[in-house]
Coordinates of C-alpha atoms in Angstrom, one line a residue:
M765 CA 0.0 0.0 0.0
I766 CA 2.9 2.3 0.8
A767 CA 4.5 1.6 -2.6
I768 CA 1.2 2.4 -4.4
F769 CA 0.7 5.6 -2.4
L770 CA 4.2 6.8 -3.4
V771 CA 3.7 6.1 -7.1
I772 CA 0.4 7.9 -7.1
E773 CA 1.6 10.9 -5.2
L774 CA 4.7 11.2 -7.5
T775 CA 2.5 12.2 -10.4
P776 CA 1.3 15.6 -9.2
I777 CA 4.7 16.3 -7.7
F778 CA 6.5 15.6 -10.9
E779 CA 4.0 17.7 -12.8
T780 CA 4.7 20.6 -10.5
T781 CA 8.5 20.5 -10.4
M782 CA 9.0 19.8 -14.1
I783 CA 7.5 23.2 -15.0
S784 CA 9.5 25.0 -12.3
T785 CA 12.7 23.5 -13.7
A786 CA 11.7 24.4 -17.2
L787 CA 10.6 28.0 -16.6
P788 CA 13.8 29.7 -17.8
T789 CA 13.7 27.4 -20.9
L790 CA 10.0 28.0 -21.6
M791 CA 10.4 31.8 -21.3
G792 CA 12.7 31.6 -24.3
V793 CA 10.6 29.1 -26.2
F794 CA 7.3 31.1 -25.9
E795 CA 9.0 34.5 -25.7
V796 CA 7.2 35.7 -22.5
D797 CA 8.3 37.2 -19.2
I798 CA 8.3 35.8 -15.7
A799 CA 4.9 37.1 -14.8
T800 CA 3.3 35.4 -17.9
I801 CA 5.1 32.1 -17.7
S802 CA 4.3 31.8 -14.0
W803 CA 0.7 31.1 -15.1
L804 CA 1.8 27.6 -16.0
I805 CA 2.2 27.1 -12.3
T806 CA -0.8 29.2 -11.2
I807 CA -3.4 27.5 -13.5
F808 CA -2.2 24.1 -12.2
T809 CA -2.7 25.1 -8.6
L810 CA -6.0 27.0 -9.1
V811 CA -7.6 24.0 -10.8
G812 CA -6.2 21.8 -8.0
T813 CA -8.0 24.1 -5.5
G814 CA -11.5 23.2 -6.8
T815 CA -10.6 19.6 -7.5
A816 CA -9.3 19.0 -4.0
A817 CA -12.6 19.9 -2.5
I818 CA -14.7 18.0 -5.0
A819 CA -12.5 15.0 -4.8
G820 CA -12.4 15.0 -1.0
R821 CA -16.2 15.2 -0.8
L822 CA -16.8 12.6 -3.5
G823 CA -14.2 10.3 -2.0
D824 CA -15.9 10.5 1.4
L825 CA -19.3 9.8 -0.1
Y826 CA -18.6 7.3 -2.9
G827 CA -15.2 5.8 -2.4
R828 CA -11.7 7.3 -2.6
K829 CA -10.3 4.6 -5.0
R830 CA -12.7 5.4 -7.8
V831 CA -12.1 9.2 -7.6
I832 CA -8.3 8.7 -7.6
I833 CA -8.4 6.7 -10.8
T834 CA -10.7 9.3 -12.5
L835 CA -8.4 12.2 -11.6
M836 CA -5.3 10.4 -12.9
A837 CA -7.1 9.8 -16.2
I838 CA -7.9 13.5 -16.6
S839 CA -4.3 14.4 -15.7
T840 CA -3.0 12.0 -18.4
L841 CA -5.2 13.8 -21.0
G842 CA -3.7 17.1 -20.0
S843 CA -0.2 15.8 -20.6
I844 CA -1.1 14.4 -24.0
L845 CA -2.8 17.7 -25.0
S846 CA 0.3 19.7 -24.1
V847 CA 2.4 17.5 -26.4
I848 CA 0.0 17.6 -29.3
T849 CA -0.6 21.4 -29.3
G850 CA 3.0 22.7 -28.6
T851 CA 1.8 26.2 -28.1
F852 CA 1.7 28.4 -24.9
V853 CA -2.2 28.4 -24.9
G854 CA -2.3 24.6 -25.5
V855 CA 0.2 24.0 -22.7
L856 CA -1.8 26.3 -20.4
I857 CA -4.9 24.3 -21.0
G858 CA -3.0 21.0 -20.6
R859 CA -1.6 22.3 -17.3
A860 CA -5.2 23.1 -16.2
L861 CA -6.2 19.5 -16.8
Q862 CA -3.1 18.2 -15.1
G863 CA -4.1 20.2 -12.0
T864 CA -7.0 17.9 -11.3
C865 CA -4.5 15.4 -9.8
A866 CA -3.9 17.9 -7.0
G867 CA -7.0 16.4 -5.4
I868 CA -5.4 13.1 -4.8
F869 CA -3.5 13.7 -1.6
P870 CA -6.6 14.1 0.8
L871 CA -8.0 10.9 -0.7
L872 CA -4.8 9.0 0.1
I873 CA -4.8 10.4 3.7
G874 CA -8.4 9.4 4.2
L875 CA -7.8 6.0 2.7
A876 CA -4.8 5.5 5.0
R877 CA -6.7 6.5 8.1
E878 CA -9.6 4.1 7.5
S879 CA -7.2 1.2 6.6
D880 CA -4.8 1.2 9.6
T881 CA -4.4 2.0 13.3
P882 CA -3.9 5.6 14.4
K883 CA -0.4 4.9 15.6
R884 CA 0.6 3.7 12.1
V885 CA -1.3 6.4 10.2
S886 CA 1.5 8.9 11.2
L887 CA 4.1 6.8 9.4
L888 CA 2.0 6.2 6.3
A889 CA 1.0 9.9 6.1
S890 CA 4.5 11.1 6.6
L891 CA 5.9 8.8 3.9
T892 CA 3.2 9.9 1.5
S893 CA 3.9 13.6 2.4
G894 CA 7.7 13.0 2.3
V895 CA 7.6 11.7 -1.2
S896 CA 6.7 15.2 -2.4
V897 CA 10.2 16.3 -1.4
I898 CA 12.2 13.5 -2.9
G899 CA 9.8 13.3 -5.8
G900 CA 10.2 17.0 -6.4
A901 CA 14.0 16.6 -6.4
L902 CA 14.0 13.6 -8.7
G903 CA 11.4 15.4 -10.9
A904 CA 13.6 18.4 -11.2
L905 CA 16.6 16.3 -12.1
F906 CA 14.7 14.2 -14.6
A907 CA 13.1 17.3 -16.1
G908 CA 16.5 18.9 -16.4
I909 CA 17.9 15.9 -18.2
L910 CA 15.0 15.8 -20.6
L911 CA 15.3 19.5 -21.3
D912 CA 19.0 19.2 -22.1
T913 CA 18.7 16.0 -24.2
S914 CA 15.2 15.7 -25.7
G915 CA 13.4 19.1 -25.4
W916 CA 10.5 20.3 -23.4
H917 CA 7.9 18.1 -25.1
S918 CA 9.5 15.0 -23.5
M919 CA 8.6 16.2 -20.0
F920 CA 4.9 15.9 -20.8
V921 CA 5.4 12.4 -22.4
A922 CA 7.1 11.3 -19.2
S923 CA 4.3 12.8 -17.1
A924 CA 1.6 10.9 -19.1
A925 CA 3.6 7.6 -18.7
L926 CA 3.8 8.2 -14.9
A927 CA 0.1 8.9 -14.6
I928 CA -0.7 5.7 -16.5
L929 CA 1.5 3.8 -14.1
A930 CA -0.3 5.4 -11.1
I931 CA -3.7 4.3 -12.6
I932 CA -2.5 0.7 -12.7
G933 CA -1.3 0.9 -9.1
A934 CA -4.5 2.5 -8.0
L935 CA -6.5 -0.5 -9.2
F936 CA -4.9 -2.6 -6.4
L937 CA -5.9 -0.2 -3.6
P938 CA -8.5 -1.4 -1.1
R939 CA -12.0 -0.1 -1.4
S940 CA -13.2 2.6 1.0
T941 CA -15.2 1.3 4.0
L942 CA -15.7 4.4 6.1
N943 CA -17.9 6.9 4.2
A944 CA -19.6 10.0 5.3
T945 CA -23.0 9.7 7.1
S946 CA -26.2 9.9 5.1
E947 CA -27.1 13.2 6.7
A948 CA -23.9 14.8 5.2
S949 CA -24.4 13.4 1.7
G950 CA -27.3 15.1 0.0
R951 CA -26.9 17.0 -3.3
L952 CA -23.4 18.0 -4.4
D953 CA -22.6 21.7 -4.2
I954 CA -21.4 22.2 -7.8
I955 CA -21.8 26.0 -7.6
G956 CA -19.5 26.2 -4.6
A957 CA -17.0 23.9 -6.2
L958 CA -16.8 25.9 -9.4
L959 CA -16.8 29.5 -8.1
L960 CA -13.7 29.6 -5.9
A961 CA -11.0 29.1 -8.6
P962 CA -12.3 31.8 -11.0
A963 CA -12.6 34.3 -8.1
I964 CA -8.9 33.7 -7.1
A965 CA -7.9 33.7 -10.8
A966 CA -9.5 37.1 -11.4
L967 CA -7.7 38.6 -8.4
L968 CA -4.4 37.2 -9.4
F969 CA -4.8 38.2 -13.1
G970 CA -5.6 41.7 -12.0
L971 CA -2.5 41.7 -9.9
T972 CA -0.4 40.4 -12.7
I973 CA -1.5 43.0 -15.3
S974 CA -1.3 45.9 -12.8
R975 CA 2.4 46.1 -13.3
A976 CA 2.0 47.1 -16.9
Q977 CA -1.4 48.9 -16.8
G978 CA -1.4 50.5 -13.3
L979 CA -4.9 51.1 -11.9
S980 CA -6.6 50.7 -15.3
P981 CA -10.3 49.9 -15.8
A982 CA -9.3 46.3 -16.7
V983 CA -7.3 45.9 -13.5
L984 CA -10.0 47.4 -11.3
G985 CA -12.6 45.3 -13.1
F986 CA -10.8 42.0 -12.5
V987 CA -10.0 42.8 -8.9
A988 CA -13.5 44.0 -8.1
G989 CA -15.1 41.1 -10.0
G990 CA -12.8 38.6 -8.1
L991 CA -13.7 40.2 -4.7
L992 CA -17.5 40.1 -5.5
L993 CA -17.3 36.5 -6.7
L994 CA -15.3 35.5 -3.6
A995 CA -17.8 37.3 -1.3
F996 CA -20.7 35.5 -3.0
W997 CA -18.9 32.2 -2.7
I998 CA -18.4 32.6 1.1
V999 CA -22.1 33.5 1.6
W1000 CA -23.2 30.6 -0.6
E1001 CA -21.0 28.0 1.2
L1002 CA -22.3 29.2 4.6
K1003 CA -25.9 29.0 3.4
V1004 CA -26.1 25.8 1.5
A1005 CA -27.0 22.7 3.5
N1006 CA -24.2 20.5 2.1
P1007 CA -21.4 22.8 1.0
M1008 CA -18.5 21.5 -1.1
F1009 CA -16.1 23.6 1.0
N1010 CA -17.4 23.1 4.5
L1011 CA -16.6 26.5 6.0
R1012 CA -18.4 25.4 9.2
L1013 CA -15.3 23.4 10.1
F1014 CA -13.7 26.7 10.9
R1015 CA -15.7 27.0 14.1
N1016 CA -12.8 25.1 15.5
R1017 CA -10.2 27.7 16.5
S1018 CA -7.3 25.3 16.1
L1019 CA -8.3 24.6 12.5
V1020 CA -8.6 28.3 11.7
L1021 CA -5.0 28.8 13.0
A1022 CA -3.8 25.8 11.1
F1023 CA -5.3 27.2 7.9
A1024 CA -3.8 30.6 8.5
A1025 CA -0.3 29.1 9.2
T1026 CA -0.6 27.0 6.1
A1027 CA -1.5 30.1 4.0
F1028 CA 1.5 32.1 5.2
V1029 CA 3.9 29.2 4.6
A1030 CA 2.4 28.5 1.2
M1031 CA 2.9 32.1 0.1
G1032 CA 6.5 32.1 1.2
V1033 CA 8.4 28.9 1.8
M1034 CA 6.3 26.7 -0.6
A1035 CA 6.1 29.3 -3.4
G1036 CA 9.7 30.2 -3.3
P1037 CA 11.1 27.1 -4.9
Q1038 CA 8.8 27.4 -7.9
L1039 CA 10.3 30.8 -9.0
L1040 CA 13.2 31.9 -6.9
T1041 CA 15.2 28.7 -7.0
P1042 CA 15.2 28.2 -10.8
V1043 CA 15.9 31.9 -11.4
L1044 CA 18.8 31.9 -9.1
Q1045 CA 20.3 28.6 -10.4
Q1046 CA 19.8 29.0 -14.1
S1047 CA 20.3 32.7 -14.8
P1048 CA 23.6 33.6 -16.4
V1049 CA 26.5 34.5 -14.0
G1050 CA 26.8 37.9 -15.8
L1051 CA 23.4 39.0 -14.5
P1052 CA 22.9 40.6 -11.0
V1053 CA 21.4 37.2 -9.8
G1054 CA 22.5 33.9 -11.3
L1055 CA 24.7 30.9 -10.8
G1056 CA 24.8 29.9 -14.5
L1057 CA 23.8 26.2 -14.0
T1058 CA 22.2 24.0 -16.7
P1059 CA 18.8 22.5 -16.0
T1060 CA 20.5 19.1 -15.4
V1061 CA 23.1 20.4 -12.9
A1062 CA 20.4 22.4 -11.2
G1063 CA 18.4 19.2 -10.8
L1064 CA 21.4 17.5 -9.3
F1065 CA 21.7 20.2 -6.6
A1066 CA 18.0 20.0 -5.9
L1067 CA 18.4 16.2 -5.5
I1068 CA 20.7 16.8 -2.6
A1069 CA 18.0 18.7 -0.7
G1070 CA 15.4 16.1 -1.8
V1071 CA 17.4 13.1 -0.5
V1072 CA 18.1 14.7 2.9
S1073 CA 14.5 15.8 3.2
F1074 CA 13.1 12.4 2.3
V1075 CA 15.3 10.7 4.9
I1076 CA 14.1 13.1 7.5
A1077 CA 10.4 12.8 6.6
P1078 CA 9.6 9.4 8.3
F1079 CA 11.5 10.5 11.4
A1080 CA 9.5 13.7 11.4
G1081 CA 6.3 11.6 11.2
R1082 CA 7.4 9.6 14.3
V1083 CA 8.2 12.7 16.2
A1084 CA 4.8 14.2 15.3
G1085 CA 3.1 11.0 16.4
R1086 CA 4.8 11.1 19.8
F1087 CA 5.1 14.8 20.6
G1088 CA 2.4 16.3 18.3
A1089 CA 2.5 17.8 14.8
K1090 CA 2.7 21.4 16.1
F1091 CA 6.3 20.8 17.2
V1092 CA 7.3 19.5 13.8
L1093 CA 5.5 22.4 12.0
L1094 CA 7.3 25.1 14.0
A1095 CA 10.7 23.4 13.3
G1096 CA 9.9 23.2 9.6
I1097 CA 8.8 26.9 9.2
G1098 CA 11.9 28.0 11.1
L1099 CA 14.2 26.1 8.9
G1100 CA 12.4 27.4 5.8
V1101 CA 12.8 31.0 6.9
V1102 CA 16.5 30.5 7.6
G1103 CA 17.1 28.8 4.3
Y1104 CA 15.5 31.5 2.2
S1105 CA 17.2 34.2 4.2
S1106 CA 20.5 33.0 2.6
F1107 CA 19.1 34.0 -0.8
F1108 CA 19.8 37.7 0.1
I1109 CA 23.6 37.1 -0.2
A1110 CA 23.9 33.9 -2.3
V1111 CA 23.2 35.6 -5.7
H1112 CA 26.6 34.3 -7.0
D1113 CA 27.7 31.9 -4.3
L1114 CA 27.0 28.3 -5.3
V1115 CA 28.0 26.8 -1.9
L1116 CA 25.9 29.2 0.2
A1117 CA 22.9 28.9 -2.3
T1118 CA 23.1 25.1 -2.1
I1119 CA 23.2 25.1 1.7
G1120 CA 20.2 27.5 1.7
I1121 CA 18.3 25.3 -0.7
V1122 CA 19.0 22.2 1.4
V1123 CA 17.9 23.9 4.7
A1124 CA 14.8 25.3 3.1
G1125 CA 14.0 21.9 1.6
V1126 CA 14.3 20.2 4.9
G1127 CA 12.0 22.8 6.4
T1128 CA 9.5 22.3 3.6
A1129 CA 9.6 18.5 4.2
L1130 CA 8.8 19.0 7.9
V1131 CA 5.9 21.3 7.0
V1132 CA 4.3 18.9 4.5
V1133 CA 4.5 16.1 7.0
A1134 CA 3.2 18.2 9.9
V1135 CA 0.2 20.0 8.5
P1136 CA -1.8 16.9 7.4
L1137 CA -1.0 15.2 10.8
L1138 CA -2.1 18.4 12.6
I1139 CA -5.4 18.2 10.8
V1140 CA -5.8 14.5 11.7
E1141 CA -5.2 15.4 15.3
I1142 CA -8.0 18.0 15.2
V1143 CA -10.9 16.5 13.2
P1144 CA -12.8 13.2 13.4
P1145 CA -12.1 10.3 10.9
E1146 CA -15.2 10.8 8.8
E1147 CA -14.2 14.4 8.1
T1148 CA -10.5 13.7 7.4
S1149 CA -10.5 13.9 3.6
E1150 CA -12.8 17.0 3.6
A1151 CA -10.6 18.8 6.2
V1152 CA -7.3 17.9 4.7
G1153 CA -8.7 18.9 1.3
L1154 CA -10.0 22.2 2.6
V1155 CA -7.1 23.3 4.8
Y1156 CA -4.0 21.6 3.4
V1157 CA -4.7 21.1 -0.3
T1158 CA -7.1 23.9 -1.0
G1159 CA -5.5 26.4 1.4
R1160 CA -2.0 25.5 0.3
T1161 CA -2.8 25.6 -3.5
I1162 CA -4.7 28.9 -3.3
F1163 CA -2.0 30.7 -1.3
T1164 CA 0.9 29.1 -3.3
S1165 CA -0.8 30.6 -6.3
V1166 CA -1.0 33.9 -4.6
G1167 CA 2.6 33.6 -3.5
V1168 CA 3.8 32.7 -7.0
A1169 CA 1.9 35.6 -8.5
V1170 CA 3.2 38.1 -6.0
I1171 CA 6.8 36.8 -6.4
A1172 CA 6.5 37.0 -10.2
V1173 CA 5.3 40.6 -10.0
L1174 CA 8.0 41.6 -7.5
L1175 CA 10.7 40.0 -9.7
T1176 CA 9.4 42.1 -12.7
T1177 CA 9.3 45.4 -10.9
A1178 CA 12.8 46.1 -12.2
T1179 CA 14.5 44.0 -14.9
V1180 CA 17.9 44.1 -16.5
P1181 CA 17.8 46.1 -19.8
D1182 CA 17.2 43.9 -22.8
T1183 CA 16.3 40.9 -20.6
T1184 CA 13.4 39.6 -18.6
M1185 CA 15.6 38.8 -15.6
P1186 CA 15.3 40.8 -12.3
T1187 CA 17.7 43.4 -10.9
L1188 CA 19.2 43.0 -7.5
A1189 CA 16.5 45.4 -6.0
A1190 CA 13.7 43.3 -7.4
W1191 CA 15.4 40.1 -6.2
Y1192 CA 15.6 41.5 -2.6
L1193 CA 11.9 42.4 -2.7
A1194 CA 10.9 38.9 -3.7
V1195 CA 13.1 37.2 -1.2
G1196 CA 11.9 39.5 1.5
F1197 CA 8.3 38.6 0.8
V1198 CA 9.1 34.9 1.2
V1199 CA 11.0 35.4 4.5
L1200 CA 8.3 37.7 6.0
S1201 CA 5.5 35.3 5.0
G1202 CA 7.3 32.5 6.6
A1203 CA 7.8 34.5 9.8
A1204 CA 4.1 35.3 9.9
G1205 CA 3.3 31.6 9.6
F1206 CA 5.6 30.8 12.5
V1207 CA 3.9 33.3 14.8
T1208 CA 0.5 31.9 13.8
A1209 CA 1.5 28.3 14.4
V1210 CA 2.7 29.2 17.9
A1211 CA -0.9 30.1 18.8
I1212 CA -2.3 26.7 17.8
R1213 CA -3.5 24.7 20.8
R1214 CA -1.7 21.4 21.3
A1215 CA -3.9 18.3 20.6
K1216 CA -3.3 14.7 21.7
P1217 CA -0.6 13.1 19.6
L1218 CA -1.6 10.1 17.5
D1219 CA 0.6 7.7 19.4
E1220 CA -1.5 8.3 22.5
R1221 CA -4.7 7.3 20.8
T1222 CA -6.1 3.8 20.5
G1223 CA -8.5 2.0 18.2
L1224 CA -9.0 1.8 14.5
G1225 CA -10.2 5.1 13.1
A1226 CA -10.2 6.6 16.6
R1227 CA -12.1 9.9 16.8
A1228 CA -9.8 13.0 17.0
D1229 CA -9.2 14.0 20.6
S1230 CA -8.5 17.7 20.1
A1231 CA -8.3 20.5 22.6
E1232 CA -11.6 21.7 21.3
P1233 CA -13.8 18.6 20.8
E1234 CA -17.0 20.6 20.9
A1235 CA -15.9 23.1 18.2
T1236 CA -16.7 21.0 15.1
P1237 CA -20.5 20.4 14.8
A1238 CA -21.8 16.9 13.9
P1239 CA -22.8 16.5 10.2
A1240 CA -26.5 16.4 11.1
A1241 CA -26.2 19.7 13.0
A1242 CA -24.3 21.3 10.1
A1243 CA -27.0 20.2 7.7

């Protein structure tokens, strides 16, 4: 089961890191700047936002295995479309289809929790979370090799092959046995599922074009439209009897703080590797920021961080199981902030940059292990996939998108003449944003109340024993 989980989770991880590695190359292929090319990342994460909620709810209601296979099939179609079209618009659409596989993680965590004892869930969840780190490193290396030898099309061919392998593995997963209660089922909230991503996309697009157009009618229109759509979405989700995004879960103070901490970390520590790292590593040495590495060599250095982080991930899971996930979360955020702080002075220092990448990578590994386990400590088993999808996947993907968009805009505030690469002042702004966002996440995480660690619980699918057991209403009451 662990082996199948790892193969399945590798697919969205590879689809994320391959684009980050290829950004400098694709900027030249499609002749666009950083702000424009960053939408290949943003569209993936925004589609993942809506998909995570839909998948988590459908998985809780009708079986997680079926939904996993469906999402992998759609992701495969996106990879094939990107290869066939070969244009920026075609790849953008293909990336949107690939983004559906971002809904897989909460399904895997829910399936793990219903299939094993609470004490062993921490190990299975940490391994599944940890593969995102080593998978990202291997994906960066593999993508770099493909870029240097076979061209950017080959990345999407490899992605399609990996998705097909994941589908085959998913066929051997056990069927779900612990589904949501009948009171919580009802009609699916399609409106709620479809409105969030366009609302965030409108806000981010307005932010992106504001650099060139200022406060133009188009910018104001996108921002105002996004805010109105977001406000309507919040009202709708609180009003509907069976919401796709169950905002009522946030009556739990600890879950609110976990969401806020995840948001800050996603905007900083998790968004940083997708733009800052490839720009630093692959920009020419003659520019204000750049180490002059090829995609393959950059992937090799990323692999160092990935291997170290993957080795630490299971250990972090055991520590979280014994002492609580909050302890691991704080350690991860702290290391992430320290790692990216080195980017202020590592603009031409390969050794310092590598150390910073490794430290930040270890911090990210601890965060991706800790946040899902923190949610498991807070919520009951029947709400696990929904809560993980809402807080960890949806929250992380939304605010990673926000972080990527903000970093891209900051990097383009001042560019070197006749290039699309940032000046030193623009680089400092982007790195400062990442560091400050991480610091805000650390302060927020400190305020989370400690729940009972998983190792102290007994019984298959034991109900969460949080510090606020009365805060989350029963499904019937919510309905």
